[in-house]
Coordinates of N, CA, C and O in Angstrom, one line a residue:
K41 N -0.4 -17.3 -0.7 CA 0.2 -17.2 -2.3 C 0.6 -15.7 -2.2 O -0.3 -15.0 -2.2
S42 N 1.9 -15.4 -2.3 CA 1.7 -13.9 -2.1 C 3.1 -13.7 -3.2 O 3.8 -14.6 -3.7
A43 N 3.4 -12.5 -3.8 CA 4.4 -11.7 -4.5 C 4.8 -10.9 -3.7 O 4.1 -9.6 -3.6
K44 N 6.2 -10.5 -3.9 CA 7.0 -9.5 -3.1 C 8.0 -8.9 -4.1 O 8.1 -9.0 -5.0
A45 N 7.9 -7.3 -3.7 CA 8.7 -6.6 -4.6 C 9.5 -5.6 -3.9 O 8.7 -4.9 -2.6
R46 N 10.6 -5.3 -3.5 CA 11.3 -4.2 -2.9 C 12.1 -3.2 -3.7 O 12.7 -3.7 -4.5
G47 N 12.6 -2.2 -3.1 CA 13.5 -1.4 -3.8 C 14.2 -0.4 -2.5 O 13.7 -0.3 -1.6
T48 N 15.6 -0.2 -2.7 CA 16.1 0.4 -1.5 C 17.2 1.5 -1.8 O 17.5 1.5 -3.3
N49 N 17.2 2.4 -1.4 CA 18.0 3.4 -1.5 C 17.2 4.4 -2.8 O 18.0 4.6 -3.3
L50 N 16.2 4.4 -3.0 CA 15.4 4.9 -4.1 C 15.5 6.6 -3.6 O 15.2 7.2 -2.6
R51 N 16.0 7.2 -5.0 CA 16.1 8.7 -4.9 C 15.1 9.3 -5.5 O 14.5 10.0 -6.0
V52 N 13.8 9.6 -4.1 CA 12.5 10.0 -4.1 C 12.1 10.2 -2.8 O 12.3 9.4 -1.6
H53 N 11.3 11.2 -2.5 CA 11.4 11.7 -1.1 C 10.5 10.9 -0.3 O 9.7 10.5 -0.7
F54 N 11.0 10.7 0.7 CA 10.4 9.5 1.7 C 9.0 10.2 2.3 O 7.9 9.3 2.2
K55 N 8.9 11.3 2.5 CA 7.6 11.7 3.2 C 6.4 11.6 1.8 O 5.1 11.0 2.1
N56 N 6.7 12.1 0.9 CA 5.5 11.9 -0.4 C 5.4 10.6 -0.3 O 4.1 10.1 -1.1
T57 N 6.3 9.9 -0.8 CA 6.4 8.0 -0.8 C 5.2 7.2 0.0 O 4.8 6.5 -0.2
R58 N 5.8 7.9 1.4 CA 5.0 7.2 2.4 C 3.3 7.6 2.5 O 2.7 6.8 2.3
E59 N 3.1 8.9 2.0 CA 1.4 8.9 1.8 C 1.3 8.3 0.7 O -0.1 7.7 0.5
T60 N 1.7 8.4 -0.3 CA 1.4 7.5 -1.7 C 1.0 6.0 -1.3 O 0.1 5.7 -1.7
A61 N 2.0 5.8 -0.4 CA 1.6 4.0 -0.3 C 0.5 3.8 0.5 O 0.0 3.0 0.4
N62 N 0.4 4.5 1.3 CA -0.6 4.6 2.5 C -2.1 4.5 1.8 O -2.9 3.9 1.9
A63 N -2.2 5.5 0.7 CA -3.1 5.4 -0.2 C -3.7 4.1 -1.1 O -4.9 3.9 -1.2
I64 N -2.4 3.7 -1.5 CA -2.6 2.6 -2.5 C -2.6 1.4 -1.4 O -3.0 0.0 -2.0
K65 N -2.6 1.2 0.1 CA -2.6 0.0 0.6 C -4.2 -0.7 0.8 O -5.4 -0.1 0.7
K66 N -4.0 -2.1 0.7 CA -5.4 -2.9 0.6 C -6.2 -2.5 -0.5 O -7.3 -3.2 -0.9
M67 N -5.5 -2.2 -1.8 CA -6.1 -1.5 -3.2 C -6.2 -3.0 -3.7 O -5.2 -3.7 -3.7
P68 N -7.0 -3.5 -4.9 CA -6.4 -4.7 -5.5 C -5.8 -3.8 -6.6 O -5.7 -2.5 -7.2
L69 N -4.9 -4.6 -7.4 CA -4.0 -4.2 -8.0 C -4.0 -3.5 -9.3 O -3.6 -2.4 -9.4
N70 N -5.1 -3.8 -9.8 CA -5.5 -3.2 -11.2 C -6.1 -1.6 -10.7 O -5.7 -0.4 -11.6
R71 N -6.9 -1.7 -9.8 CA -7.4 -0.2 -9.3 C -6.2 0.6 -8.5 O -6.2 2.0 -9.1
A72 N -5.2 -0.1 -7.8 CA -4.1 0.6 -7.6 C -3.0 1.4 -8.6 O -2.6 2.5 -8.6
K73 N -3.1 0.7 -9.9 CA -2.4 1.2 -11.0 C -3.4 2.0 -11.7 O -2.4 3.3 -11.9
T74 N -4.3 2.0 -12.1 CA -5.4 3.2 -12.4 C -5.2 4.6 -11.6 O -5.0 5.6 -11.9
Y75 N -5.2 4.3 -10.3 CA -5.3 5.3 -9.4 C -4.2 6.3 -9.5 O -3.9 7.4 -9.8
L76 N -2.8 5.4 -9.4 CA -1.9 6.1 -9.7 C -1.6 6.9 -10.9 O -1.0 8.1 -11.0
K77 N -1.8 6.2 -12.1 CA -2.0 6.9 -13.3 C -2.9 8.1 -13.0 O -2.7 9.1 -14.3
N78 N -4.0 8.0 -12.6 CA -5.0 9.1 -12.7 C -4.2 10.1 -11.7 O -4.5 11.6 -12.0
V79 N -3.5 9.8 -10.9 CA -2.8 11.0 -9.9 C -1.6 11.6 -10.9 O -1.6 12.7 -10.7
I80 N -1.1 11.0 -11.9 CA -0.1 11.5 -12.6 C -1.1 12.3 -13.3 O 0.0 13.5 -14.0
A81 N -1.7 11.7 -13.8 CA -2.6 12.8 -15.3 C -3.4 13.9 -14.1 O -4.2 14.6 -14.6
K82 N -3.3 14.1 -12.7 CA -4.1 15.1 -11.7 C -5.6 14.9 -11.8 O -6.1 15.5 -11.7
K83 N -6.0 13.5 -12.0 CA -7.5 13.4 -11.8 C -7.9 13.0 -10.7 O -9.1 13.0 -10.1
E84 N -6.9 12.3 -9.9 CA -7.2 12.0 -8.7 C -6.1 12.5 -7.5 O -5.1 12.7 -8.5
I85 N -6.3 12.3 -6.7 CA -5.4 13.0 -5.7 C -4.8 12.3 -4.4 O -5.4 11.1 -4.2
I86 N -3.7 12.4 -4.1 CA -3.1 11.6 -2.8 C -3.4 12.4 -1.6 O -3.1 13.6 -1.7
P87 N -4.1 11.9 -0.9 CA -4.5 12.8 0.5 C -3.4 12.8 1.5 O -2.4 11.4 1.8
F88 N -2.9 13.8 1.9 CA -1.6 13.9 2.9 C -2.3 13.8 4.1 O -3.1 14.9 4.7
R89 N -1.8 12.9 4.9 CA -2.6 12.9 6.5 C -1.3 13.0 7.3 O -1.8 13.8 8.6
R90 N -0.2 12.5 7.6 CA 1.1 13.0 8.3 C 1.5 14.1 8.1 O 1.7 15.1 8.6
F91 N 2.3 14.1 6.9 CA 3.3 14.9 6.4 C 2.8 16.0 5.8 O 2.8 16.0 4.5
M92 N 1.8 17.0 6.6 CA 1.1 18.0 5.6 C 1.1 19.1 6.0 O 0.5 20.0 5.8
G93 N 2.3 19.7 6.9 CA 2.8 20.8 7.0 C 2.7 21.8 5.9 O 3.8 21.1 4.9
G94 N 2.2 22.7 5.8 CA 2.1 23.6 4.7 C 1.7 23.0 3.3 O 1.6 23.5 1.9
V95 N 0.7 22.1 3.3 CA 0.4 21.5 1.9 C -1.3 22.2 1.8 O -1.7 22.2 2.6
G96 N -1.1 22.5 0.8 CA -2.4 23.4 0.4 C -3.7 22.5 0.1 O -3.8 21.2 0.4
R97 N -4.7 23.1 0.0 CA -6.1 22.0 0.2 C -6.7 22.2 -1.3 O -6.6 23.2 -1.9
H98 N -7.3 21.2 -1.4 CA -8.0 20.5 -2.9 C -9.4 20.2 -2.7 O -9.2 19.2 -1.9
A99 N -9.9 20.5 -3.6 CA -11.1 20.0 -3.7 C -11.4 18.4 -3.8 O -12.1 17.4 -3.3
Q100 N -10.5 18.1 -4.9 CA -10.4 16.6 -4.9 C -10.0 15.8 -3.7 O -10.3 14.4 -3.4
A101 N -9.4 16.5 -2.4 CA -9.2 15.7 -1.3 C -10.4 14.8 -0.6 O -10.3 14.3 0.4
K102 N -11.6 15.8 -0.7 CA -12.9 15.7 -0.1 C -13.2 14.3 -0.5 O -13.8 13.6 0.6
V103 N -13.1 13.5 -1.4 CA -13.1 12.1 -1.7 C -12.8 11.2 -0.4 O -13.5 10.0 0.0
H104 N -11.6 11.9 -0.2 CA -10.8 11.0 0.9 C -10.9 11.4 2.3 O -10.5 10.9 3.4
G105 N -11.9 12.2 2.4 CA -12.3 12.7 3.9 C -11.6 13.6 4.5 O -11.0 13.7 5.6
T106 N -10.6 14.5 3.7 CA -9.5 15.5 4.2 C -9.4 16.5 3.3 O -10.5 16.2 2.3
A107 N -9.0 17.6 3.5 CA -8.7 18.8 3.0 C -7.2 19.0 2.3 O -7.6 19.4 0.8
Q108 N -6.2 18.2 2.6 CA -5.1 18.4 1.8 C -4.6 17.3 1.1 O -4.7 16.4 1.6
G109 N -4.1 17.7 0.4 CA -3.7 16.4 -1.0 C -2.6 17.1 -1.7 O -2.4 18.3 -1.7
R110 N -1.9 16.2 -2.6 CA -0.9 16.7 -3.7 C -0.8 15.6 -4.8 O -1.5 14.7 -4.4
W111 N -0.3 15.9 -5.9 CA 0.2 14.8 -6.9 C 1.5 14.5 -7.1 O 2.1 15.2 -7.9
P112 N 2.2 13.6 -6.0 CA 3.6 13.5 -6.0 C 4.1 12.9 -7.5 O 4.2 11.3 -7.1
L113 N 4.2 13.2 -8.5 CA 4.6 12.7 -9.8 C 6.0 11.7 -9.5 O 5.4 10.6 -9.7
K114 N 6.6 11.8 -8.9 CA 7.8 10.8 -9.0 C 7.7 9.8 -8.0 O 8.0 8.4 -8.3
S115 N 7.0 9.8 -6.7 CA 6.7 8.8 -6.0 C 5.6 7.7 -6.7 O 5.6 6.8 -6.4
C116 N 4.7 8.3 -7.5 CA 3.6 7.5 -8.2 C 4.6 6.5 -9.3 O 4.4 5.4 -9.5
E117 N 5.4 7.4 -9.9 CA 6.1 6.7 -11.1 C 6.9 5.4 -10.3 O 7.0 4.4 -10.7
F118 N 7.7 5.5 -9.1 CA 8.4 4.7 -8.7 C 7.3 3.7 -8.0 O 7.7 2.4 -8.3
L119 N 6.3 4.1 -7.3 CA 5.3 3.2 -7.0 C 4.6 2.1 -8.1 O 4.4 1.0 -7.9
L120 N 4.5 2.7 -9.3 CA 4.0 2.0 -10.5 C 5.2 1.3 -11.0 O 4.3 -0.1 -11.5
H121 N 6.2 1.5 -11.1 CA 7.4 0.5 -11.2 C 7.5 -0.7 -10.7 O 7.3 -1.9 -10.7
M122 N 7.3 -0.3 -9.1 CA 7.4 -1.2 -8.3 C 6.2 -2.5 -8.1 O 6.2 -3.7 -8.3
L123 N 4.7 -1.8 -8.5 CA 3.8 -2.8 -8.6 C 3.9 -3.5 -9.7 O 3.2 -4.9 -9.9
K124 N 4.6 -2.9 -10.8 CA 4.7 -3.6 -11.9 C 5.5 -5.1 -11.9 O 5.2 -6.2 -12.3
N125 N 6.5 -4.6 -11.2 CA 7.7 -5.9 -10.9 C 7.3 -7.0 -9.8 O 7.4 -8.1 -10.1
A126 N 6.0 -6.3 -9.0 CA 5.3 -7.4 -8.0 C 4.5 -8.5 -8.9 O 4.7 -9.5 -8.4
E127 N 4.0 -7.4 -9.9 CA 3.0 -8.4 -10.9 C 3.6 -9.4 -11.7 O 3.3 -10.4 -11.5
S128 N 5.0 -9.3 -12.1 CA 5.7 -10.1 -12.9 C 6.2 -11.2 -12.4 O 6.1 -12.2 -12.5
N129 N 6.6 -10.6 -10.8 CA 6.7 -12.0 -9.7 C 5.8 -12.8 -9.5 O 6.1 -13.8 -9.3
A130 N 4.4 -12.5 -9.7 CA 3.1 -13.0 -9.1 C 2.8 -14.1 -10.3 O 2.8 -15.2 -10.3
E131 N 3.1 -13.3 -11.6 CA 2.9 -14.1 -12.7 C 3.9 -15.5 -13.1 O 3.5 -16.4 -13.1
Y132 N 5.4 -15.1 -12.9 CA 6.2 -16.3 -12.5 C 6.1 -17.3 -11.7 O 6.2 -18.5 -11.7
K133 N 5.0 -16.7 -10.6 CA 4.8 -17.9 -9.4 C 3.5 -18.5 -9.8 O 3.1 -19.5 -9.2
G134 N 2.8 -17.8 -10.8 CA 1.5 -18.6 -11.1 C 0.3 -18.2 -10.6 O -0.6 -19.0 -10.5
L135 N 0.4 -17.1 -10.2 CA -0.5 -16.4 -9.6 C -1.4 -15.5 -10.8 O -1.1 -15.3 -11.4
D136 N -2.7 -15.7 -10.4 CA -3.8 -14.7 -11.5 C -3.6 -13.1 -11.2 O -4.3 -13.0 -9.6
A137 N -3.5 -12.7 -12.1 CA -3.4 -10.6 -11.7 C -4.3 -10.4 -11.6 O -4.3 -9.0 -10.9
D138 N -5.4 -10.6 -12.0 CA -6.8 -10.2 -11.9 C -7.1 -10.1 -10.2 O -8.1 -9.5 -10.0
H139 N -6.8 -11.2 -9.0 CA -7.1 -11.6 -8.4 C -6.4 -10.9 -7.0 O -6.5 -11.0 -5.8
L140 N -5.4 -10.2 -7.3 CA -4.3 -9.6 -6.4 C -4.4 -8.3 -6.3 O -5.2 -7.5 -6.2
V141 N -4.2 -8.6 -4.5 CA -4.5 -7.1 -4.0 C -3.2 -6.7 -3.5 O -2.4 -7.6 -3.0
V142 N -3.0 -5.4 -3.1 CA -1.9 -5.1 -2.5 C -2.1 -5.1 -0.8 O -2.5 -4.5 -0.2
D143 N -1.3 -6.3 -0.2 CA -1.9 -6.5 1.2 C -1.0 -5.8 2.1 O -1.2 -5.3 3.2
H144 N 0.5 -5.7 1.8 CA 1.0 -5.1 2.7 C 2.2 -4.0 2.0 O 2.6 -4.5 0.8
I145 N 2.4 -2.6 2.3 CA 3.1 -1.8 1.6 C 3.7 -0.7 2.6 O 3.2 -0.5 3.6
Q146 N 4.9 -0.8 2.4 CA 5.9 -0.1 3.6 C 6.8 1.0 3.0 O 7.9 0.4 2.3
V147 N 7.1 1.9 3.5 CA 8.2 2.8 3.2 C 8.9 3.4 4.3 O 8.2 3.5 5.5
Q148 N 10.1 3.2 4.4 CA 11.2 3.4 5.3 C 12.3 4.4 4.8 O 12.7 4.7 4.0
R149 N 12.6 5.3 6.1 CA 13.7 6.1 5.5 C 15.0 5.5 5.2 O 15.8 4.7 6.0
A150 N 16.0 5.9 4.1 CA 17.0 5.5 3.4 C 18.2 6.6 4.4 O 17.8 7.7 4.5
P151 N 19.3 6.1 4.3 CA 20.4 7.3 4.9 C 20.6 8.3 3.9 O 20.6 8.2 2.7
K152 N 20.3 9.1 4.4 CA 20.5 10.8 3.6 C 21.7 10.8 2.6 O 22.8 10.2 3.2
M153 N 21.4 11.2 1.7 CA 22.4 11.5 0.8 C 23.1 13.2 0.8 O 22.2 13.9 1.1
R154 N 24.4 13.6 1.0 CA 24.7 14.9 0.8 C 25.1 15.9 -0.2 O 26.3 14.9 -1.0
R155 N 24.7 16.8 -0.1 CA 25.2 18.1 -1.1 C 25.6 19.2 -0.2 O 25.0 19.2 0.8
R156 N 26.0 20.0 -1.1 CA 26.1 21.3 -0.2 C 25.6 22.8 -1.0 O 26.0 22.8 -2.3
T157 N 25.0 23.7 -0.1 CA 24.8 24.7 -1.2 C 25.4 25.8 -0.6 O 26.0 26.2 0.8
Y158 N 25.7 27.1 -1.4 CA 26.3 28.1 -0.8 C 25.6 29.2 -0.4 O 24.8 29.7 -1.0
R159 N 26.0 30.0 0.7 CA 25.2 30.8 1.6 C 26.2 32.2 1.0 O 27.2 32.1 1.0
A160 N 25.4 33.3 1.6 CA 25.8 34.3 1.8 C 27.1 34.7 3.0 O 27.3 33.5 3.8
H161 N 28.0 35.6 2.7 CA 29.2 35.7 3.7 C 30.2 34.2 3.7 O 30.9 34.2 4.8
G162 N 30.1 33.7 2.4 CA 31.2 32.5 2.4 C 30.8 31.3 3.0 O 32.0 30.5 3.3
R163 N 29.7 31.2 3.6 CA 29.2 30.2 4.0 C 28.7 28.9 3.4 O 28.3 29.2 2.5
I164 N 28.7 27.5 3.9 CA 28.2 26.5 3.4 C 26.9 25.8 4.1 O 27.5 25.4 5.2
N165 N 26.1 25.3 3.7 CA 24.9 24.9 4.2 C 24.8 23.4 3.6 O 25.1 23.2 2.3
P166 N 24.5 22.2 4.7 CA 24.0 21.1 3.8 C 22.6 21.0 2.9 O 22.1 22.2 3.2
Y167 N 22.9 20.2 2.0 CA 21.9 20.1 1.1 C 21.2 18.7 0.8 O 22.0 18.1 0.0
M168 N 20.8 18.1 2.3 CA 20.4 17.0 1.7 C 19.1 16.3 0.9 O 18.4 16.7 1.0
S169 N 19.1 14.8 0.6 CA 18.1 14.7 -0.5 C 17.7 13.1 0.7 O 18.4 12.7 1.6
S170 N 16.3 13.1 0.6 CA 15.7 12.2 1.5 C 15.0 10.7 1.1 O 13.9 10.7 0.7
P171 N 16.2 9.9 0.4 CA 15.4 8.5 -0.1 C 15.2 7.9 0.9 O 14.9 7.8 2.0
C172 N 14.4 6.8 0.3 CA 13.6 5.5 1.0 C 13.7 4.2 0.4 O 14.3 4.0 -0.6
H173 N 13.4 3.4 1.4 CA 13.3 1.9 0.9 C 11.9 1.5 0.8 O 11.0 2.0 1.8
I174 N 11.3 0.9 -0.1 CA 10.1 0.5 -0.2 C 9.9 -1.0 -0.4 O 10.6 -1.8 -1.1
E175 N 8.9 -1.4 0.4 CA 8.4 -3.2 0.2 C 7.3 -3.1 0.0 O 6.7 -2.5 0.4
M176 N 7.0 -4.0 -0.4 CA 5.2 -4.4 -1.0 C 5.0 -5.9 -1.1 O 5.8 -6.6 -1.5
T177 N 3.8 -6.5 -0.7 CA 3.4 -7.7 -1.0 C 2.3 -7.4 -1.5 O 1.2 -7.1 -1.1
L178 N 2.1 -8.3 -2.9 CA 0.6 -8.7 -3.1 C 0.1 -10.0 -3.1 O 0.9 -11.0 -2.9
I179 N -1.1 -10.4 -2.4 CA -1.7 -11.4 -2.2 C -2.9 -11.9 -3.1 O -3.6 -11.0 -3.4
E180 N -2.8 -13.2 -3.7 CA -4.1 -13.5 -4.3 C -5.1 -13.8 -3.2 O -5.4 -14.5 -2.6
R181 N -6.4 -12.7 -3.6 CA -7.5 -12.8 -3.4 C -8.5 -13.9 -4.0 O -8.8 -12.8 -5.2
E182 N -9.6 -14.6 -3.9 CA -10.5 -15.2 -4.8 C -11.7 -14.3 -4.9 O -12.0 -13.7 -6.0
Q183 N -12.6 -14.2 -4.0 CA -13.4 -13.1 -3.9 C -13.0 -11.7 -3.1 O -12.9 -11.8 -2.0
S184 N -12.8 -11.1 -4.0 CA -12.2 -9.7 -3.2 C -13.5 -9.0 -3.6 O -14.0 -8.2 -4.4
Y185 N -13.9 -8.6 -2.3 CA -14.8 -7.9 -1.8 C -16.4 -8.3 -2.2 O -17.2 -7.9 -2.7
S186 N -16.5 -9.4 -2.0 CA -17.7 -10.2 -2.1 C -18.7 -9.6 -1.5 O -19.9 -9.6 -1.7
A187 N -18.6 -9.2 -0.2 CA -19.7 -8.8 0.8 C -20.1 -7.6 0.5 O -21.7 -7.5 0.5
K188 N -19.5 -7.1 -0.3 CA -19.7 -5.7 -0.9 C -20.8 -5.7 -2.0 O -21.4 -4.5 -2.3
D189 N -20.6 -6.6 -2.4 CA -21.4 -6.6 -3.8 C -23.2 -7.1 -3.5 O -24.1 -6.6 -4.4
E190 N -23.5 -7.6 -2.5 CA -24.6 -8.1 -2.1 C -25.2 -6.6 -1.2 O -24.6 -6.0 -0.5
P191 N -26.6 -6.2 -1.5 CA -26.8 -5.1 -0.6 C -27.1 -5.6 0.7 O -27.8 -6.5 0.8
E192 N -26.6 -4.9 1.4 CA -26.7 -4.7 2.8 C -28.2 -4.6 3.4 O -28.7 -3.6 3.0
K193 N -28.7 -5.2 4.5 CA -30.2 -5.2 4.9 C -30.0 -3.6 5.8 O -29.0 -3.6 6.6
K194 N -30.8 -3.1 5.7 CA -30.8 -1.7 6.4 C -31.2 -2.0 7.8 O -32.2 -2.7 8.0
K195 N -30.8 -1.4 9.0 CA -31.0 -1.9 10.2 C -32.0 -0.9 10.7 O -32.5 0.2 10.6
V196 N -33.1 -1.5 11.3 CA -34.3 -1.1 11.6 C -34.6 -1.0 13.2 O -34.3 -1.8 13.9
S197 N -34.8 0.0 13.6 CA -34.7 0.2 15.1 C -36.0 -0.2 15.8 O -36.8 -0.7 14.9
K198 N -35.9 -0.6 17.0 CA -36.9 -1.6 17.7 C -38.2 -0.6 17.7 O -39.2 -1.5 17.4
K199 N -38.1 0.8 18.0 CA -39.4 1.3 18.1 C -40.1 1.0 16.5 O -41.2 1.1 16.5
K200 N -39.5 1.3 15.6 CA -39.9 0.9 14.3 C -40.6 -0.2 14.2 O -41.4 -0.5 13.5
L201 N -39.8 -1.4 14.4 CA -40.4 -2.3 14.2 C -41.6 -2.6 14.9 O -42.1 -3.5 14.7
Q202 N -41.7 -2.1 16.3 CA -42.9 -2.5 16.9 C -43.9 -1.5 16.2 O -45.4 -2.1 16.2
K203 N -43.5 -0.3 15.8 CA -44.9 0.4 14.6 C -45.6 -0.3 13.8 O -46.3 -0.5 13.3
Q204 N -44.3 -1.3 13.1 CA -44.7 -2.0 11.8 C -45.5 -3.3 12.3 O -46.6 -3.6 11.6
K205 N -45.2 -3.8 13.2 CA -46.2 -4.9 14.0 C -47.3 -4.5 14.4 O -48.5 -5.4 13.8
L206 N -47.3 -3.2 15.3 CA -48.7 -2.8 15.5 C -49.6 -2.6 14.2 O -50.6 -2.7 14.0
A207 N -48.9 -1.9 13.0 CA -49.7 -1.3 11.9 C -50.0 -2.7 11.1 O -51.1 -3.0 10.7
A208 N -49.1 -4.1 11.4 CA -49.7 -5.1 10.6 C -50.9 -5.9 11.3 O -52.1 -6.5 10.7
S209 N -50.8 -5.7 12.6 CA -51.8 -6.4 13.5 C -52.8 -5.6 13.0 O -54.5 -6.1 13.4
R210 N -53.3 -4.6 13.4 CA -54.6 -3.6 13.0 C -55.2 -3.6 11.6 O -56.3 -3.7 11.3
A211 N -54.1 -3.8 10.6 CA -54.3 -4.3 9.3 C -55.2 -5.6 9.0 O -56.4 -5.5 8.6
E212 N -54.6 -6.6 10.1 CA -55.4 -8.1 10.1 C -56.8 -7.7 10.6 O -57.8 -8.5 10.6
A213 N -56.6 -7.2 11.7 CA -57.9 -7.0 12.6 C -59.3 -6.3 11.7 O -60.2 -6.3 12.2
S214 N -58.7 -5.3 11.0 CA -59.5 -4.2 10.0 C -60.4 -5.7 9.3 O -61.3 -5.1 8.8
M215 N -59.9 -6.5 8.8 CA -60.2 -7.3 7.9 C -61.3 -8.1 8.2 O -61.4 -8.6 9.1

């Protein structure tokens, strides 16, 4: 059970949108929406992992295990609109919005759009935009992250297990 949404030739930077999409991949729908809203409010950051040349370092990025990140406003707004569209598609299909997870999200380069900029000595240079295509799939998961709700048993080394057994046998012998 899934619902899709896609946008083509969107006038939003490909590189920023790719990093933003990567950040919300595999997230539950509600968390993805609040995350993007927090990014717009600069409360959380989008970690830049691939297209990070010249991207400044920020303390907020430590949460994601990296140093570089940004708050790409337009990319977040476009992805929020697409998430909203995918959610309404899911509701139309009769899926439960609370159990939806962003299963697949993909950003591709679209054909560049051309403008011109005027340079010194009467020259003209290209002034290109880098639009993108976005597609996403939401999937309904019944128990999303049920394994993480239960506390995992701590792994104990063989040496420690032997010590515990020895201590237990000594305690029994002393009684």
